[in-house]
XYZ file of C-alpha atoms in Angstrom:
545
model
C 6.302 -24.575 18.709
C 7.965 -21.324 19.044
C 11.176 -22.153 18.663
C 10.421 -22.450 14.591
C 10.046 -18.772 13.939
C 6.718 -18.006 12.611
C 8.280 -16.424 9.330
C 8.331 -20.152 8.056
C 4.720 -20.171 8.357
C 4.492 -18.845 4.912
C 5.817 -22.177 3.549
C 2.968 -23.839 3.186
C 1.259 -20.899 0.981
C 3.977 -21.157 -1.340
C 4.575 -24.693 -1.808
C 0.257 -24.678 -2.794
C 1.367 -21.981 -5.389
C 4.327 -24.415 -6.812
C 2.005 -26.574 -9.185
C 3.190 -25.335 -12.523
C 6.959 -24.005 -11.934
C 8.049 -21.108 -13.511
C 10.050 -22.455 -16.780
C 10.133 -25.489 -15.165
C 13.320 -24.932 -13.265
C 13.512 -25.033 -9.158
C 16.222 -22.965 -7.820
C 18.732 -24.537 -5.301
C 17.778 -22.161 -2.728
C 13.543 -22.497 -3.200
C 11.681 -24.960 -1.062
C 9.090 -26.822 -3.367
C 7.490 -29.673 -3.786
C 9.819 -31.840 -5.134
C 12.373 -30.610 -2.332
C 10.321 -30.428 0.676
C 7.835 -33.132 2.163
C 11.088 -36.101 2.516
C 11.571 -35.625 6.098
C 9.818 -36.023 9.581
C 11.426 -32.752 10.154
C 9.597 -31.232 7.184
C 6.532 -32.332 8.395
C 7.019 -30.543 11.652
C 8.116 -27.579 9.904
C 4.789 -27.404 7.406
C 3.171 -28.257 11.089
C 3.697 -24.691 11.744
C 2.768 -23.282 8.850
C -0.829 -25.491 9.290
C -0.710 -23.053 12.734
C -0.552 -20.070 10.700
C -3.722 -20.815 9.761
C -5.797 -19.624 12.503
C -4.010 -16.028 12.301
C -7.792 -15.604 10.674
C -9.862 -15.579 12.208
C -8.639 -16.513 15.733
C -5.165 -14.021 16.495
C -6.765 -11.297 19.010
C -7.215 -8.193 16.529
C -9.279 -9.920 14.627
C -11.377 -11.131 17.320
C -11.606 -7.750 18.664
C -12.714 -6.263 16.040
C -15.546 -9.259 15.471
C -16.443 -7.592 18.924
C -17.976 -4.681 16.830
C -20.034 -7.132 14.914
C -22.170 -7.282 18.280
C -24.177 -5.138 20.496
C -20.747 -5.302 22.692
C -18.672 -2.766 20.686
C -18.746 -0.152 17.822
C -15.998 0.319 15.221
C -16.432 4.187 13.458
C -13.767 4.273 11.118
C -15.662 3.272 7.817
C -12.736 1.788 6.420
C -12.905 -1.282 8.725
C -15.379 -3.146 7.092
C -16.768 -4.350 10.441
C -18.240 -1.167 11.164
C -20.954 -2.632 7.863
C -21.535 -5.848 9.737
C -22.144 -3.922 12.643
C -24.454 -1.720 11.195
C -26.306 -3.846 8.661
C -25.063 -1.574 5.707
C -22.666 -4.831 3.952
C -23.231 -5.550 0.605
C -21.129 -7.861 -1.360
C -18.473 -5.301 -3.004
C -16.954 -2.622 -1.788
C -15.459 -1.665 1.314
C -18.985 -3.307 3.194
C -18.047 -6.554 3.207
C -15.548 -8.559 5.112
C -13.356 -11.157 3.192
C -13.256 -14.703 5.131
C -14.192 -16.449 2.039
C -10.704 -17.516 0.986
C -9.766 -21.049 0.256
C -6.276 -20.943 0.815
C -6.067 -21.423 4.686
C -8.261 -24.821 3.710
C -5.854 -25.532 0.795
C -2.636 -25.445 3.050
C -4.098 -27.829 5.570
C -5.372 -30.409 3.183
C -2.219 -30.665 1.576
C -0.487 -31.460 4.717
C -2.305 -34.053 5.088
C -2.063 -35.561 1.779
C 1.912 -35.193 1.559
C 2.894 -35.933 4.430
C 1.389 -39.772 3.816
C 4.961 -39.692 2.069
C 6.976 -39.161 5.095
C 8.610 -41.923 6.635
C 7.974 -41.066 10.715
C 10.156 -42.316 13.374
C 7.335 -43.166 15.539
C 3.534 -43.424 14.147
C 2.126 -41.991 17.146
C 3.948 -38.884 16.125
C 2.090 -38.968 12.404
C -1.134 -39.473 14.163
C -0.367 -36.369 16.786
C 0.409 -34.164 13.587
C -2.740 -35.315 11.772
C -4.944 -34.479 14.150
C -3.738 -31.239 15.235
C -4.199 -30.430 11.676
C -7.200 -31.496 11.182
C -9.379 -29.869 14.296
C -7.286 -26.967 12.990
C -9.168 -27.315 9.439
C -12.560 -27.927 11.726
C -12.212 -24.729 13.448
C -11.307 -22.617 10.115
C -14.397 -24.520 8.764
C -16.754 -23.639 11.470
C -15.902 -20.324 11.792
C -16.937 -20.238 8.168
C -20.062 -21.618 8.298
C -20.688 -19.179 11.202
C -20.229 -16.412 8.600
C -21.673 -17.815 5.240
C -23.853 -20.856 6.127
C -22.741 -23.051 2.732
C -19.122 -22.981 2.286
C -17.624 -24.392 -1.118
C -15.309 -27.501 1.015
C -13.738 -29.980 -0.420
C -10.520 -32.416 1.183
C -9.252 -32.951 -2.646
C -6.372 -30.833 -2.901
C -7.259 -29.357 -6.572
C -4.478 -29.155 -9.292
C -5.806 -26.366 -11.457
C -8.320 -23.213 -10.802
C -10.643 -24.941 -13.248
C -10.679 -27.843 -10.828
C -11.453 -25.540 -7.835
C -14.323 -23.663 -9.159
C -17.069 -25.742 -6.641
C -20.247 -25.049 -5.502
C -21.391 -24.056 -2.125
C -21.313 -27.158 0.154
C -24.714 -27.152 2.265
C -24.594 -25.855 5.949
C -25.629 -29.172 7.283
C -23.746 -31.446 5.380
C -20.781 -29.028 6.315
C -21.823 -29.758 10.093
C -22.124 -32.692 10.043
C -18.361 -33.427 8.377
C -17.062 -30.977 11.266
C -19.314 -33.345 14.262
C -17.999 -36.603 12.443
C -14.326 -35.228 12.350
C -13.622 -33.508 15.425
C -15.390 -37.071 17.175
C -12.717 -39.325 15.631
C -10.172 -37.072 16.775
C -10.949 -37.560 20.217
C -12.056 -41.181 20.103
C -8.741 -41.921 18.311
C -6.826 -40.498 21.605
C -3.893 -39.810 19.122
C -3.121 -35.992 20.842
C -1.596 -35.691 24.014
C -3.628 -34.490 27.292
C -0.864 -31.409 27.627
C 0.889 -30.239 24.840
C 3.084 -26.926 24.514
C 1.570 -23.802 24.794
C -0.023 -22.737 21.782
C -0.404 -26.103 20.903
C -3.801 -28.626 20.287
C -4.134 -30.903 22.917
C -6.960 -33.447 23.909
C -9.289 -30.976 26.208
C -8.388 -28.117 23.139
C -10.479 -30.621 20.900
C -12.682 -30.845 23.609
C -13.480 -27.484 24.068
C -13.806 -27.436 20.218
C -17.167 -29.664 20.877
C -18.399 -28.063 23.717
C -18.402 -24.829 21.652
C -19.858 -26.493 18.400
C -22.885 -28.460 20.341
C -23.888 -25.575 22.131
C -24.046 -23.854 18.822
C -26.331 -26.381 17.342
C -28.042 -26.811 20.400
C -26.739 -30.271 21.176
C -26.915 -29.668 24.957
C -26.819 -33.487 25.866
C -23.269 -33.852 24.148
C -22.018 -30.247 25.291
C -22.638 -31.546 28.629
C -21.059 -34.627 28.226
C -17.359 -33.125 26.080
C -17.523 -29.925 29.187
C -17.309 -32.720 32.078
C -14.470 -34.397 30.290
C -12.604 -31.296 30.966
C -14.265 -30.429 33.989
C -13.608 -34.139 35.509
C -9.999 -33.940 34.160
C -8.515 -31.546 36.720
C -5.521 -30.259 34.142
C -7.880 -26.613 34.316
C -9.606 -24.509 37.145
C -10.051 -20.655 37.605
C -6.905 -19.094 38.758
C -5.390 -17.900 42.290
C -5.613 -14.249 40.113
C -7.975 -11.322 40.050
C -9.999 -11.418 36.655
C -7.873 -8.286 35.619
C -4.171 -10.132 36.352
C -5.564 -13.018 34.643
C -5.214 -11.679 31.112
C -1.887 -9.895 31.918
C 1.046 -11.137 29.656
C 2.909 -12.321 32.773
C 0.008 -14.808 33.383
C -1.571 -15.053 29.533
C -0.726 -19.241 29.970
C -2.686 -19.530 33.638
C -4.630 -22.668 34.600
C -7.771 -21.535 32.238
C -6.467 -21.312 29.163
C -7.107 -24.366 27.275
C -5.441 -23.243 24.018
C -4.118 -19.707 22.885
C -2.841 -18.131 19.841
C 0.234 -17.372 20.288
C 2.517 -14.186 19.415
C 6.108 -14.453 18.933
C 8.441 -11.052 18.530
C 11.538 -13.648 18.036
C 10.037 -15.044 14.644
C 8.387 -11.751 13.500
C 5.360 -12.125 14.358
C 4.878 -9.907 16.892
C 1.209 -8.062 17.762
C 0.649 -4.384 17.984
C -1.899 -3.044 20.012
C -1.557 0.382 19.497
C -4.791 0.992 17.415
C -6.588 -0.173 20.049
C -5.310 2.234 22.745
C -6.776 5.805 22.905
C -5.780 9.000 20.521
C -4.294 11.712 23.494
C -1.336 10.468 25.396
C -0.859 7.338 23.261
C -1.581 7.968 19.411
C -4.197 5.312 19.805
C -6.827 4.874 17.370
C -9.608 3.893 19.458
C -10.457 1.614 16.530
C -12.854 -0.282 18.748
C -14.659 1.125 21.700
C -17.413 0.121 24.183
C -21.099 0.821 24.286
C -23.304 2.064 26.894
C -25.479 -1.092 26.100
C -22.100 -3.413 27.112
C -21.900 -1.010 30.401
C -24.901 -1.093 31.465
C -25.009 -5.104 31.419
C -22.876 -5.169 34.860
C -24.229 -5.967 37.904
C -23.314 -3.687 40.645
C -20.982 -5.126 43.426
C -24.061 -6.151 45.520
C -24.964 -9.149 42.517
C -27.964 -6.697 41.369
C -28.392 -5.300 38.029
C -28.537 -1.281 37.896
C -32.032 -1.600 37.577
C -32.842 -3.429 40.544
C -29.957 -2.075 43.598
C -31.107 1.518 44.606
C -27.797 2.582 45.069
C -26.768 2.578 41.280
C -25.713 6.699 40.345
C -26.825 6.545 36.735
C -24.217 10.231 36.551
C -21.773 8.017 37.656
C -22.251 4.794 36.712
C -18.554 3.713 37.075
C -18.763 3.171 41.193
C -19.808 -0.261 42.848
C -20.101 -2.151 40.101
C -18.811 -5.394 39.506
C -14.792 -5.616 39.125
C -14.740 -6.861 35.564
C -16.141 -3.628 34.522
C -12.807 -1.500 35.101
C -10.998 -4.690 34.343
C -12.259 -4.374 30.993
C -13.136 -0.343 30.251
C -11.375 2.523 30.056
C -14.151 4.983 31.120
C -14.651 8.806 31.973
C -12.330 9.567 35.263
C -10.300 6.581 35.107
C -7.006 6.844 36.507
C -4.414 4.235 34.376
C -1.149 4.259 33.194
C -0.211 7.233 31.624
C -3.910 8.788 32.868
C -2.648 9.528 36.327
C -4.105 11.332 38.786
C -1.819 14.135 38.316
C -3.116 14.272 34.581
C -6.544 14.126 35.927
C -7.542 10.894 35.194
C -9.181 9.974 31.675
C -11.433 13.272 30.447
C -12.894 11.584 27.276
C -16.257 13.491 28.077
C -14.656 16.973 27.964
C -14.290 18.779 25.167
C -10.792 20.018 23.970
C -9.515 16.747 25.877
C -8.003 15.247 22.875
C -9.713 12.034 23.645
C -13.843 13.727 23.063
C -15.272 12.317 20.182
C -15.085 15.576 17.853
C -11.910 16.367 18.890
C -10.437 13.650 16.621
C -10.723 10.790 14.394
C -9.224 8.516 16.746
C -11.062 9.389 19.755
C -13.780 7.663 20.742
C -16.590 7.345 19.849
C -18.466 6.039 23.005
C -16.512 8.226 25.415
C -14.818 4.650 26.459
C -12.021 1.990 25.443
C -11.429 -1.192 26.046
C -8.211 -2.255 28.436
C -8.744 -5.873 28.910
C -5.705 -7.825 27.297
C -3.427 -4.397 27.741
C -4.325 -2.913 31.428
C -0.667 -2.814 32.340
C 1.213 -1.311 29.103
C 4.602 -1.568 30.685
C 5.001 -5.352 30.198
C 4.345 -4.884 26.645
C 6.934 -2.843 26.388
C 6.681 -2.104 22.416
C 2.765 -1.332 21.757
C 3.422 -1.705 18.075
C 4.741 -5.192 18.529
C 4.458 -7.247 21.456
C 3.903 -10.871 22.601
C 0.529 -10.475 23.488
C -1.811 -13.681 23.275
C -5.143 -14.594 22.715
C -7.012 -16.989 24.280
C -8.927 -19.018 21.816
C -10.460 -21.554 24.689
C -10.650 -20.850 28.094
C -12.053 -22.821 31.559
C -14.967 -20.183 31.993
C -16.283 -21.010 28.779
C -16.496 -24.394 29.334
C -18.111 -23.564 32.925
C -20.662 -21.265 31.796
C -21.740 -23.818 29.002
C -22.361 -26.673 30.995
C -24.405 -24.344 33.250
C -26.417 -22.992 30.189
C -26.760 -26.034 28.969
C -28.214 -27.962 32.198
C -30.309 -24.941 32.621
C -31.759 -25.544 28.556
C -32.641 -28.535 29.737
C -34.100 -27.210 33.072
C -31.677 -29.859 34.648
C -30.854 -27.376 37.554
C -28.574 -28.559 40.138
C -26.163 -27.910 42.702
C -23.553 -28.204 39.575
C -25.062 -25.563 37.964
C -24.711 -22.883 40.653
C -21.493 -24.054 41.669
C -19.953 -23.928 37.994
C -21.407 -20.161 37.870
C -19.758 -19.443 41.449
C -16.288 -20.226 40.318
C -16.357 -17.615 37.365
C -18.290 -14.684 40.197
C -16.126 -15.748 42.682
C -13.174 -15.114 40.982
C -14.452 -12.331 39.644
C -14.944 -10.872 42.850
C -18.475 -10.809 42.848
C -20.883 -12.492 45.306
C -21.871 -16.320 44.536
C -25.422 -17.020 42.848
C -28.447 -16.006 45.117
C -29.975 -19.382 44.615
C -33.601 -18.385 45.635
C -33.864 -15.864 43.150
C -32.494 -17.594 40.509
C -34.421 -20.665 40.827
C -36.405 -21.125 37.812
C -34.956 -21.889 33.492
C -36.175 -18.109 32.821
C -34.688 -16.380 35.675
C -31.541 -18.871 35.372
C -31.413 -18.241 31.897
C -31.226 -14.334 32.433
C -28.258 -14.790 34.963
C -26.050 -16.817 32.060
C -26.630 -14.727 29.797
C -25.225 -11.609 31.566
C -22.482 -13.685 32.861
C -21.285 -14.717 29.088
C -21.420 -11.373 28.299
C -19.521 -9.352 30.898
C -17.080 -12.736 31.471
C -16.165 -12.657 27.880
C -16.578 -8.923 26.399
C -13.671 -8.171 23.961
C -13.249 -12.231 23.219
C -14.792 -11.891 20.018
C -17.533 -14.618 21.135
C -20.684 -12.451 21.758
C -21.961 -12.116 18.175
C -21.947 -16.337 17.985
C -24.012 -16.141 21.142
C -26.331 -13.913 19.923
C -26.967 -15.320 16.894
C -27.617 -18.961 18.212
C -29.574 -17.584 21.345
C -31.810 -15.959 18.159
C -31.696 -12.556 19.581
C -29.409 -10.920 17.285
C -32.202 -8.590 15.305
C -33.581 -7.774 18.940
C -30.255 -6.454 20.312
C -28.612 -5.529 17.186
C -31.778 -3.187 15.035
C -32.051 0.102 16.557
C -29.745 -0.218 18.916
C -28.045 3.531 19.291
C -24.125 4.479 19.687
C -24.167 6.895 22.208
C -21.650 9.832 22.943
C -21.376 10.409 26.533
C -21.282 13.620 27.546
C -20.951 14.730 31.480
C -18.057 16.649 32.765
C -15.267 15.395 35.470
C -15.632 16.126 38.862
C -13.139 16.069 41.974
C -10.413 12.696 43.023
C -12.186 10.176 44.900
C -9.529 8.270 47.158
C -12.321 5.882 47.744
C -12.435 4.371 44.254
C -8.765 5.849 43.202
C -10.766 7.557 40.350
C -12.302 10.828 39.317
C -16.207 11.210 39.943
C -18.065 12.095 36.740
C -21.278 13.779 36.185
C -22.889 12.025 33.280
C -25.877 13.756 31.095
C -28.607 11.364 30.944
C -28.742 9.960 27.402
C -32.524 8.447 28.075
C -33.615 12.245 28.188
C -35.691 12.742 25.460
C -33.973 15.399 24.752
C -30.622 14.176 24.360
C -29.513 13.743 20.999
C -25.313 13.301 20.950
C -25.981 9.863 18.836
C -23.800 8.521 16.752
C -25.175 6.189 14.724
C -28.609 3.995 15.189
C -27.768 0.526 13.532
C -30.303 -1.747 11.447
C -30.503 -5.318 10.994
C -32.269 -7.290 8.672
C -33.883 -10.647 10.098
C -33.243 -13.159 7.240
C -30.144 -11.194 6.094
C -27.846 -10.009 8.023
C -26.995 -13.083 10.530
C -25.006 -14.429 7.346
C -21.946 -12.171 5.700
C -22.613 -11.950 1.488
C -20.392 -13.820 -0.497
C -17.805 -11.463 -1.896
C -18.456 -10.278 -5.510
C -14.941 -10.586 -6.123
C -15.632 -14.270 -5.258
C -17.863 -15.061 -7.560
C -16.802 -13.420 -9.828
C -14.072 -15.809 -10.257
C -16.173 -18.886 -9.525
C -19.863 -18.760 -11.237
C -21.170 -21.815 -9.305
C -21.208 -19.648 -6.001
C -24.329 -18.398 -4.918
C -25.532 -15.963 -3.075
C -27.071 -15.315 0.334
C -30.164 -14.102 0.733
C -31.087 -10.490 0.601
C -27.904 -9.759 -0.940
């Protein structure tokens, strides 16, 4: 697929705008309608376009910045609209509210697959391949819409005139239920290959699609049943690679990753990354930053959480503690890349630093960043464009759901704790101690950390929370702290600084920066933009709104 540069993407988007030509005339160098859609190589080309599709919601900054939308992450520049969702403060105008409500991205794939019924293919297997990529492509757009407004105006008709388009909401359920019944044929039709190219839908993608949607509507019998496809297949397992060198760029298409979204410098479509990276040596704009709730959530290197292993420093909470944590934060003392020891490591909790909160806009917040994706800038070479992927499925996922979902069913086996070893082990943590997680509660506990630390700054938490029903819990009151502390001497032991951190459960400490709400009822579902319906007066609203 990357061969077709990514510019052409935008074909699709135009042709849907082609329905009444201007003065009727089509220029010899335009591609419209009555031009395109004659070959099997057009097909292939509007193919790509259809893969354009998932730049929204699934290319990585946007799933980064859904991390905000959790308990995971905080965004504090107001003009991101996430930093609303996070905070329960979106209303439907205004900078508060987030814009997936477009129709377009649903547009462009139904029309592929009503023009390209015109195409004369050279073999039908081919057709069939195309079709279906296309159409778990519209399933995933049209579940990551529900996941944000519930009812979703959907229709397959590809409408001739705005009058036409101006439908109602389409019920969550009945929208459900059309995703189930689609996604299921796909599969059972066996029309897309087992491996593919990468960035590509293959079978066990489509798979993964299912395990995802049944343990989001707590289908556990058929999540089982779609993970052990892919389990049982053998084309995935958890690499020969620390967790860190796993999501380096040199191995962003290991043995996990069932399907990515892909960047590609060659066709324009490079990513940049530089927001993400902090304000001092790098210009960053810290845009999204860890919370002490996120950092607190890893087990120390003994399998314990902090509050059960004695030896947890809560001053220096960075030491001993499982190895995804500094794969994944940039924290107080850290020494990386252009942080060296020489600099004195990362000072975020000193004043005058350049990277302390009040120093600037673009420091953080937390008094942390995130690294996972970028922890070794020099292969990116360009942080303001760079072929840096996302993962959109990977192995672990699939791992951890089968074990949740034989736990939900308090079918605990030997295949549950050795589906949660693979992800420790590789993590370099110690396997499951099976006698103290022997019961649904305790079991249940133990997965629930593990999804979070396993999959922080993947953009999945908030859809965890919200179908584990905990998101008002987590989410209302929860506080943004500021860390404050000051940097102490080199520790050759742990290659970082030692820190001295203030506690922030004093009573008396009061460096918050914001204390978020959430509205039970409310704020699981985005509002419907005003703009929206505005234009369309048989939208409703959600409630509260």
């Amino acid at each position: 697929m990357k061969k077709y540069t990514f510019a052409l993407a935008a074909l699709l988007a135009c042709l849907s705008s082609c329905s009444e030509s201007f003065l009727d005339r089509e220029p010899s160098y335009a591609l419209t309608p009555s031009t395109f859609w004659k070959t099997e190589n057009d097909a292939k080309i509007a193919l790509v376009g259809c893969y354009r599709q998932l730049y929204s919601p699934y290319r990585p900054e946007e799933m980064w910045f859904w991390e905000t939308t959790s308990d995971n992450a905080f965004c504090y520049h107001r003009n991101k609209d996430y930093r609303a969702i996070g905070d329960g403060s979106m209303a439907p105008s205004g900078v508060s509210v987030h814009n997936y409500f477009t129709y377009q991205d649903l547009r462009t794939l139904n029309e592929y697959l009503e023009k390209e019924k015109t195409i004369d293919f050279e073999k039908e297997s081919t057709r069939n391949q195309y079709r279906a990529e296309v159409r778990l492509i519209r399933a995933m757009l049209l579940a990551f819409k529900v996941h944000c407004y519930g009812d979703f105006p959907f229709s397959e008709t590809v409408f001739e005139t705005v009058e036409e388009s101006k439908i109602a909401r389409t019920p969550k359920a009945e929208l459900l239920s059309f995703i189930e019944k689609e996604v299921t044929d796909i599969v059972n039709s066996n029309a897309l290959p087992e491996t593919s190219e990468v960035g590509r839908i293959n079978k066990y993608a489509a798979e993964a699609f299912l395990v995802r949607f049944y343990m989001g509507t707590g289908n556990f019998d058929q999540a089982i049943a779609h993970a052990k496809v892919i389990m049982d297949s053998g084309k995935y397992f958890m690499p020969q690679l620390t967790y860190e060198q796993s999501f380096l760029v040199a191995n962003q298409h290991n043995s996990e990753v069932i399907l990515s979204f892909e960047h590609n410098k060659a066709g324009d479509f490079g990513m940049w990354v530089a927001e993400f990276f902090p304000n001092q040596l790098y210009g960053g704009w810290s845009s999204i930053v860890p919370t002490q709730d996120l950092l607190e959530s890893y087990e120390t290197i003994n399998g314990l959480t902090i509050n059960e292993d004695p030896t947890y420093n809560k001053t220096n909470p960075f030491v001993n503690r499982d190895p995804r944590l500094r794969a994944t934060i940039l924290y107080p003392g850290q020494v990386w890349d252009k942080y060296t020891k020489e600099y004195g490591g990362y000072r975020s909790i000193e004043k005058g630093s350049g990277d302390y909160w009040s120093d600037a806009d673009n420091a953080t917040h937390t008094g942390m960043n995130f690294k996972k994706f970028y922890s070794d800038p020099s292969e990116l070479g360009d942080i303001w464009s760079c072929e840096r992927n996302f993962p959109i499925f990977r192995y672990a996922e699939v791992l951890l759901s089968y074990a949740e979902a034989k736990m939900e069913k308090n079918e605990i086996d030997n295949s549950v704790y050795d589906a949660i070893d693979q992800i420790r082990v590789r993590a370099g943590m110690p396997k499951v101690d099976r006698a103290k997680y022997n019961t649904q509660a305790k079991l249940r506990e133990l997965i629930r950390r593990e999804r979070r630390v396993e999959f922080a700054y993947e953009g999945i938490r908030r859809f965890d929370i919200i179908r584990w029903g905990i998101i008002g819990d987590v989410m209302g009151g929860q506080k943004i702290y500021h860390m404050n502390g000051t940097i102490g001497m080199f520790n050759p032991a742990t290659g970082d600084f030692d820190v001295h951190l203030k506690d922030y459960r004093d009573p008396t400490y009061t460096d918050i920066e914001e204390t978020r709400q959430f509205t039970k009822g409310k704020n699981e579902l985005l509002p419907v933009p005003q703009t929206e319906r505005d234009l369309n007066d048989k939208l409703s609203q959600n409630p509260g709104y």
